Amino acid sequence: MADLHALTRFCLSAVERGEPAALITQCAVEGSTPRELGVRMAVTPTTVHGTIGGGNLEQVAIDQARRLLGDPERHFLLQDHPLGPLLAQCCGGHVRLLIERLEPIDKNWLLACDEAAERGTPVTLRTTLTGTGPRKAVVAGETARDVTFFDQHGDRLTALRPRLTECAEMLERFGRPRPQLWLYGAGHVGRATAEIMKRTTFDVSCFDGRESERSQLPPDVTASDLSDVEHVINAAPAQSHHVVFTHSHDLDYTIVHGILARGDFAYLGLIGSQTKRLRFFSRLRADGFDETALARLTCPIGTPGIESKAPEAVAIAVAHELMASLGPDDNPTRAIAL
């Protein structure tokens, strides 16, 4: 999955090479649409990076972006598209697309967005939709809650898709912190899960006390020692997602106990059979955890229905469960509502 860092690097590279490029932003949605508010893609005369959902809508947007790049008199297009017979799509909703040419003057805000994407921190962008073209700038000290349009007097337009003629300015939040995924165990299932999840919205870290196993993790997954379990658990950011599948049931229990005791997690999953679940839950009850706390522990892990126990199959089931735990706002290629 293309993330904000990849998208901004693509745009920056094109601008620095002097290659014509356009940025497409889905800045308003109503009803059923292929993608959510704020998704983006970039287009050059020969390449495309990212997606706004595919289908005829995306093809029309790519064609319009390339026509814009060939028209020196125009700098942007702000257009509404009904997803019906005109586009041969039956979604039934409406989207608004901002297609803007990227020029050397855009390098500063692209650099700011690229740095923010690398840090996993959002920035607020203001886009002026009047004059010869949209002029984008990072707004310091202000946080946009979603994509918001303003009229020429600076008043907020409250409609989901205000009239095009009213829109003089757009305020948006570019990016968001990536959800944290901590995997405990770098064995076959741990490595397979890390390989899949590193391609998603999650920032993946994997912990194992065995260097021989850590060394086999994908290079872009943070690999750390698990010798000091208490330190690792206490270092986890609040609202992290945790999946436990070490080589040791005793170690599994220590980790699960510590995370449940903290309580400030978004997801806690433990690999195991129904028998392991019964034994762990009985032991946790004896250690003082009530039913409310135990209800937050998922065991066995993974979406039901995948019968194979192969590491890759288990990883796919776990990945599905983790992605289902997220809302639509956890897509890093969009400006989102908080």
Short mmCIF file of C-alpha atoms in Angstrom, two decimals:
data_model
loop_
_atom_site.label_atom_id
_atom_site.label_comp_id
_atom_site.label_asym_id
_atom_site.label_seq_id
_atom_site.Cartn_x
_atom_site.Cartn_y
_atom_site.Cartn_z
CA MET A 1 0.00 0.00 0.00
CA ALA A 2 1.43 3.35 -1.02
CA ASP A 3 1.81 5.59 2.01
CA LEU A 4 2.19 9.33 2.36
CA HIS A 5 5.96 9.15 2.45
CA ALA A 6 6.07 7.25 -0.84
CA LEU A 7 3.57 9.65 -2.39
CA THR A 8 5.40 12.80 -1.33
CA ARG A 9 8.73 11.34 -2.43
CA PHE A 10 7.23 10.58 -5.83
CA CYS A 11 5.93 14.16 -6.15
CA LEU A 12 9.15 15.71 -4.90
CA SER A 13 11.24 13.62 -7.26
CA ALA A 14 9.15 14.76 -10.22
CA VAL A 15 9.35 18.42 -9.19
CA GLU A 16 13.11 18.25 -8.61
CA ARG A 17 13.66 16.61 -12.02
CA GLY A 18 11.46 19.19 -13.70
CA GLU A 19 9.08 16.45 -14.86
CA PRO A 20 5.45 17.53 -15.30
CA ALA A 21 3.30 16.07 -12.53
CA ALA A 22 -0.18 16.53 -11.13
CA LEU A 23 -1.61 15.72 -7.73
CA ILE A 24 -5.20 14.44 -7.55
CA THR A 25 -7.05 14.78 -4.23
CA GLN A 26 -10.54 13.47 -3.52
CA CYS A 27 -11.69 16.43 -1.46
CA ALA A 28 -15.43 15.75 -1.05
CA VAL A 29 -17.55 12.62 -1.04
CA GLU A 30 -21.27 11.93 -0.79
CA GLY A 31 -22.94 8.55 -0.74
CA SER A 32 -21.27 5.35 -1.90
CA THR A 33 -17.81 5.90 -3.43
CA PRO A 34 -14.88 3.61 -4.33
CA ARG A 35 -12.53 5.34 -1.88
CA GLU A 36 -12.83 7.61 1.11
CA LEU A 37 -12.44 11.34 1.62
CA GLY A 38 -8.97 12.71 1.02
CA VAL A 39 -7.32 9.86 -0.89
CA ARG A 40 -4.67 11.00 -3.33
CA MET A 41 -2.74 9.92 -6.35
CA ALA A 42 -0.07 11.51 -8.53
CA VAL A 43 0.16 11.47 -12.31
CA THR A 44 2.97 12.23 -14.77
CA PRO A 45 2.78 11.95 -18.56
CA THR A 46 3.94 8.31 -18.34
CA THR A 47 3.37 7.05 -14.79
CA VAL A 48 0.78 6.90 -12.02
CA HIS A 49 1.36 6.61 -8.27
CA GLY A 50 -1.45 5.63 -5.89
CA THR A 51 -5.14 5.23 -6.56
CA ILE A 52 -8.46 6.96 -5.92
CA GLY A 53 -10.35 3.71 -6.42
CA GLY A 54 -9.85 2.57 -9.98
CA GLY A 55 -12.61 2.23 -12.56
CA ASN A 56 -13.73 4.88 -15.01
CA LEU A 57 -13.52 7.65 -12.40
CA GLU A 58 -9.80 7.09 -11.98
CA GLN A 59 -9.23 6.80 -15.73
CA VAL A 60 -11.10 10.07 -16.33
CA ALA A 61 -9.05 11.74 -13.57
CA ILE A 62 -5.77 10.48 -15.08
CA ASP A 63 -6.79 11.70 -18.54
CA GLN A 64 -7.78 15.11 -17.16
CA ALA A 65 -4.53 15.39 -15.21
CA ARG A 66 -2.50 14.70 -18.33
CA ARG A 67 -4.51 17.20 -20.35
CA LEU A 68 -3.89 19.73 -17.58
CA LEU A 69 -0.17 19.07 -17.79
CA GLY A 70 -0.31 19.83 -21.51
CA ASP A 71 -2.18 23.13 -21.02
CA PRO A 72 0.17 25.90 -19.80
CA GLU A 73 -2.78 28.26 -19.29
CA ARG A 74 -4.43 26.15 -16.59
CA HIS A 75 -3.06 25.27 -13.17
CA PHE A 76 -5.87 23.24 -11.60
CA LEU A 77 -9.28 21.67 -12.02
CA LEU A 78 -11.94 21.38 -9.31
CA GLN A 79 -14.70 19.13 -10.55
CA ASP A 80 -17.64 17.06 -9.31
CA HIS A 81 -18.27 13.57 -10.67
CA PRO A 82 -21.54 11.64 -10.19
CA LEU A 83 -20.82 7.92 -10.01
CA GLY A 84 -23.64 6.85 -12.26
CA PRO A 85 -24.38 6.27 -15.96
CA LEU A 86 -22.10 9.11 -17.13
CA LEU A 87 -19.05 7.25 -15.79
CA ALA A 88 -20.56 3.79 -16.26
CA GLN A 89 -20.19 3.22 -12.52
CA CYS A 90 -23.06 2.17 -10.32
CA CYS A 91 -21.75 3.33 -6.92
CA GLY A 92 -24.40 6.03 -6.83
CA GLY A 93 -22.41 8.61 -4.90
CA HIS A 94 -20.61 11.82 -5.82
CA VAL A 95 -16.96 12.80 -5.51
CA ARG A 96 -15.13 16.08 -5.92
CA LEU A 97 -11.61 16.00 -7.28
CA LEU A 98 -8.94 18.67 -7.09
CA ILE A 99 -6.38 18.11 -9.84
CA GLU A 100 -3.43 20.47 -9.56
CA ARG A 101 -0.22 20.89 -11.47
CA LEU A 102 2.90 20.58 -9.33
CA GLU A 103 5.50 23.26 -10.01
CA PRO A 104 8.84 24.32 -8.48
CA ILE A 105 7.03 26.67 -6.07
CA ASP A 106 5.36 23.62 -4.53
CA LYS A 107 8.64 22.15 -3.32
CA ASN A 108 8.49 23.82 0.12
CA TRP A 109 5.12 22.41 1.17
CA LEU A 110 5.96 19.04 -0.36
CA LEU A 111 9.16 18.93 1.71
CA ALA A 112 7.21 19.81 4.86
CA CYS A 113 4.67 17.07 4.12
CA ASP A 114 7.41 14.58 3.32
CA GLU A 115 9.17 15.26 6.62
CA ALA A 116 5.88 15.01 8.49
CA ALA A 117 5.05 11.73 6.76
CA GLU A 118 8.45 10.30 7.70
CA ARG A 119 7.90 11.31 11.34
CA GLY A 120 4.31 10.07 11.32
CA THR A 121 2.94 13.46 12.32
CA PRO A 122 0.20 15.33 10.42
CA VAL A 123 0.36 18.83 9.00
CA THR A 124 -2.40 21.22 8.00
CA LEU A 125 -2.46 22.55 4.43
CA ARG A 126 -4.28 25.61 3.15
CA THR A 127 -5.08 25.68 -0.57
CA THR A 128 -6.26 28.92 -2.19
CA LEU A 129 -8.63 28.15 -5.06
CA THR A 130 -8.77 31.60 -6.57
CA GLY A 131 -6.51 33.48 -8.96
CA THR A 132 -4.35 31.70 -11.51
CA GLY A 133 -4.03 28.47 -9.56
CA PRO A 134 -4.13 26.84 -6.14
CA ARG A 135 -1.42 28.14 -3.85
CA LYS A 136 -0.65 25.64 -1.11
CA ALA A 137 1.03 26.35 2.20
CA VAL A 138 1.54 24.58 5.49
CA VAL A 139 -0.40 26.30 8.25
CA ALA A 140 1.50 26.44 11.53
CA GLY A 141 -0.32 26.13 14.83
CA GLU A 142 -3.61 24.96 13.34
CA THR A 143 -5.09 21.47 12.99
CA ALA A 144 -7.69 20.76 10.34
CA ARG A 145 -10.34 18.27 11.42
CA ASP A 146 -11.23 17.26 7.89
CA VAL A 147 -11.28 18.66 4.36
CA THR A 148 -13.13 21.95 4.79
CA PHE A 149 -14.05 24.57 2.20
CA PHE A 150 -14.32 28.32 2.86
CA ASP A 151 -15.89 31.08 0.81
CA GLN A 152 -14.23 34.31 -0.32
CA HIS A 153 -15.07 35.96 3.03
CA GLY A 154 -13.34 33.22 5.01
CA ASP A 155 -16.59 31.67 6.22
CA ARG A 156 -16.74 27.90 6.50
CA LEU A 157 -19.03 26.15 4.02
CA THR A 158 -20.91 23.47 5.95
CA ALA A 159 -22.22 21.32 3.09
CA LEU A 160 -20.39 18.06 2.38
CA ARG A 161 -19.99 19.19 -1.21
CA PRO A 162 -20.55 22.96 -1.35
CA ARG A 163 -21.17 24.62 -4.69
CA LEU A 164 -18.01 24.90 -6.74
CA THR A 165 -18.53 28.62 -7.32
CA GLU A 166 -18.50 29.25 -3.55
CA CYS A 167 -15.20 27.52 -2.83
CA ALA A 168 -12.35 30.00 -2.42
CA GLU A 169 -10.15 28.08 -0.01
CA MET A 170 -9.63 24.55 1.25
CA LEU A 171 -8.16 23.49 4.59
CA GLU A 172 -7.06 19.89 5.09
CA ARG A 173 -5.03 17.69 7.35
CA PHE A 174 -2.30 15.86 5.45
CA GLY A 175 -1.47 12.54 7.07
CA ARG A 176 -1.83 11.08 10.54
CA PRO A 177 0.23 9.05 12.98
CA ARG A 178 0.49 5.45 11.79
CA PRO A 179 -1.12 2.84 14.06
CA GLN A 180 1.53 0.90 15.96
CA LEU A 181 1.74 -2.89 15.67
CA TRP A 182 3.99 -4.76 18.11
CA LEU A 183 4.60 -8.41 17.27
CA TYR A 184 6.04 -10.64 20.00
CA GLY A 185 7.88 -13.54 18.39
CA ALA A 186 9.90 -13.66 15.17
CA GLY A 187 9.33 -17.30 14.34
CA HIS A 188 7.62 -18.55 11.19
CA VAL A 189 4.23 -16.96 11.95
CA GLY A 190 5.77 -13.77 13.29
CA ARG A 191 7.89 -13.27 10.20
CA ALA A 192 5.00 -14.04 7.86
CA THR A 193 2.78 -11.57 9.73
CA ALA A 194 5.48 -8.89 9.68
CA GLU A 195 5.95 -9.37 5.93
CA ILE A 196 2.25 -8.78 5.26
CA MET A 197 1.62 -6.02 7.79
CA LYS A 198 4.57 -3.88 6.73
CA ARG A 199 2.69 -3.30 3.47
CA THR A 200 -0.33 -1.86 5.28
CA THR A 201 -1.06 1.23 7.33
CA PHE A 202 0.74 -0.13 10.39
CA ASP A 203 4.17 0.79 11.68
CA VAL A 204 5.48 -2.69 12.54
CA SER A 205 7.93 -3.63 15.32
CA CYS A 206 8.86 -7.22 16.14
CA PHE A 207 10.46 -8.49 19.36
CA ASP A 208 12.27 -11.75 19.99
CA GLY A 209 15.03 -12.79 22.36
CA ARG A 210 16.65 -14.92 19.66
CA GLU A 211 18.95 -12.98 17.35
CA SER A 212 18.89 -15.85 14.86
CA GLU A 213 15.14 -15.29 14.37
CA ARG A 214 15.27 -11.48 14.40
CA SER A 215 17.88 -11.54 11.65
CA GLN A 216 15.36 -13.16 9.29
CA LEU A 217 12.78 -10.37 9.59
CA PRO A 218 12.16 -8.06 6.61
CA PRO A 219 14.70 -5.22 6.60
CA ASP A 220 12.05 -2.50 6.93
CA VAL A 221 10.55 -4.01 10.10
CA THR A 222 11.97 -2.75 13.40
CA ALA A 223 13.55 -5.78 15.12
CA SER A 224 14.35 -5.60 18.84
CA ASP A 225 15.44 -7.89 21.65
CA LEU A 226 12.83 -9.28 24.05
CA SER A 227 15.15 -10.19 26.90
CA ASP A 228 13.70 -7.46 29.16
CA VAL A 229 9.98 -8.14 28.72
CA GLU A 230 8.82 -5.60 31.29
CA HIS A 231 10.83 -2.82 29.63
CA VAL A 232 9.44 -3.67 26.18
CA ILE A 233 5.84 -3.71 27.41
CA ASN A 234 6.23 -0.42 29.26
CA ALA A 235 7.78 1.19 26.17
CA ALA A 236 4.78 0.46 23.96
CA PRO A 237 2.86 3.59 22.92
CA ALA A 238 -0.69 3.85 24.20
CA GLN A 239 -3.34 2.42 21.86
CA SER A 240 -0.87 0.09 20.18
CA HIS A 241 -1.93 -3.20 18.61
CA HIS A 242 -0.21 -6.26 20.12
CA VAL A 243 0.01 -9.80 18.76
CA VAL A 244 1.69 -12.49 20.86
CA PHE A 245 3.13 -15.67 19.30
CA THR A 246 6.46 -16.45 20.93
CA HIS A 247 8.08 -19.88 21.14
CA SER A 248 7.22 -20.16 24.85
CA HIS A 249 3.79 -20.38 26.52
CA ASP A 250 5.27 -19.00 29.74
CA LEU A 251 6.66 -16.02 27.84
CA ASP A 252 3.33 -15.59 26.08
CA TYR A 253 1.63 -15.44 29.47
CA THR A 254 4.07 -12.89 30.87
CA ILE A 255 3.51 -10.61 27.86
CA VAL A 256 -0.28 -10.94 27.88
CA HIS A 257 -0.39 -10.33 31.63
CA GLY A 258 1.73 -7.19 31.30
CA ILE A 259 -0.29 -5.71 28.45
CA LEU A 260 -3.63 -6.45 30.14
CA ALA A 261 -2.31 -4.84 33.31
CA ARG A 262 -1.45 -1.66 31.38
CA GLY A 263 -4.88 -1.65 29.80
CA ASP A 264 -4.25 1.17 27.31
CA PHE A 265 -4.06 -0.95 24.16
CA ALA A 266 -6.17 -0.96 21.00
CA TYR A 267 -5.90 -4.70 20.32
CA LEU A 268 -4.34 -7.69 22.06
CA GLY A 269 -4.22 -11.04 20.30
CA LEU A 270 -2.71 -14.35 21.43
CA ILE A 271 -2.05 -17.29 19.15
CA GLY A 272 -3.37 -20.57 20.44
CA SER A 273 -6.00 -23.28 20.50
CA GLN A 274 -9.22 -23.30 22.49
CA THR A 275 -7.39 -25.37 25.09
CA LYS A 276 -4.68 -22.73 25.43
CA ARG A 277 -7.39 -20.08 25.69
CA LEU A 278 -9.11 -21.91 28.57
CA ARG A 279 -5.84 -22.39 30.45
CA PHE A 280 -4.70 -18.79 29.99
CA PHE A 281 -8.07 -17.32 30.92
CA SER A 282 -8.27 -19.49 34.04
CA ARG A 283 -4.79 -18.39 35.09
CA LEU A 284 -5.55 -14.73 34.38
CA ARG A 285 -8.72 -14.90 36.46
CA ALA A 286 -6.67 -16.37 39.32
CA ASP A 287 -4.29 -13.42 38.93
CA GLY A 288 -7.13 -10.96 39.45
CA PHE A 289 -8.31 -10.00 35.95
CA ASP A 290 -12.08 -9.61 35.66
CA GLU A 291 -14.29 -10.59 32.72
CA THR A 292 -14.24 -7.06 31.29
CA ALA A 293 -10.45 -7.21 30.97
CA LEU A 294 -10.48 -10.76 29.61
CA ALA A 295 -13.04 -9.83 26.96
CA ARG A 296 -10.38 -7.58 25.42
CA LEU A 297 -8.00 -10.47 24.81
CA THR A 298 -8.48 -12.19 21.45
CA CYS A 299 -7.54 -15.88 21.45
CA PRO A 300 -7.37 -17.69 19.10
CA ILE A 301 -6.31 -14.95 16.69
CA GLY A 302 -7.28 -14.48 13.08
CA THR A 303 -10.52 -14.21 11.16
CA PRO A 304 -12.41 -17.54 11.34
CA GLY A 305 -12.80 -19.66 8.23
CA ILE A 306 -9.16 -20.11 7.21
CA GLU A 307 -8.45 -23.73 8.18
CA SER A 308 -4.82 -23.95 7.11
CA LYS A 309 -2.21 -23.72 9.87
CA ALA A 310 0.57 -22.74 7.45
CA PRO A 311 2.38 -19.60 8.68
CA GLU A 312 1.31 -17.59 5.65
CA ALA A 313 -2.33 -18.61 6.09
CA VAL A 314 -2.30 -17.70 9.79
CA ALA A 315 -0.65 -14.37 8.92
CA ILE A 316 -3.37 -13.58 6.37
CA ALA A 317 -6.09 -14.36 8.94
CA VAL A 318 -4.36 -12.17 11.53
CA ALA A 319 -3.84 -9.37 9.00
CA HIS A 320 -7.54 -9.40 8.15
CA GLU A 321 -8.47 -9.18 11.83
CA LEU A 322 -6.05 -6.32 12.43
CA MET A 323 -7.22 -4.35 9.41
CA ALA A 324 -10.84 -4.90 10.47
CA SER A 325 -9.99 -3.34 13.84
CA LEU A 326 -9.18 -0.05 12.12
CA GLY A 327 -11.60 2.58 10.90
CA PRO A 328 -11.48 4.32 7.52
CA ASP A 329 -9.54 7.19 9.10
CA ASP A 330 -6.44 5.00 9.45
CA ASN A 331 -5.45 5.33 5.79
CA PRO A 332 -2.16 7.27 5.66
CA THR A 333 -2.68 8.48 2.07
CA ARG A 334 -5.53 10.76 3.02
CA ALA A 335 -6.38 13.88 4.91
CA ILE A 336 -8.79 12.70 7.56
CA ALA A 337 -11.30 13.77 10.15
CA LEU A 338 -10.22 13.31 13.76
#
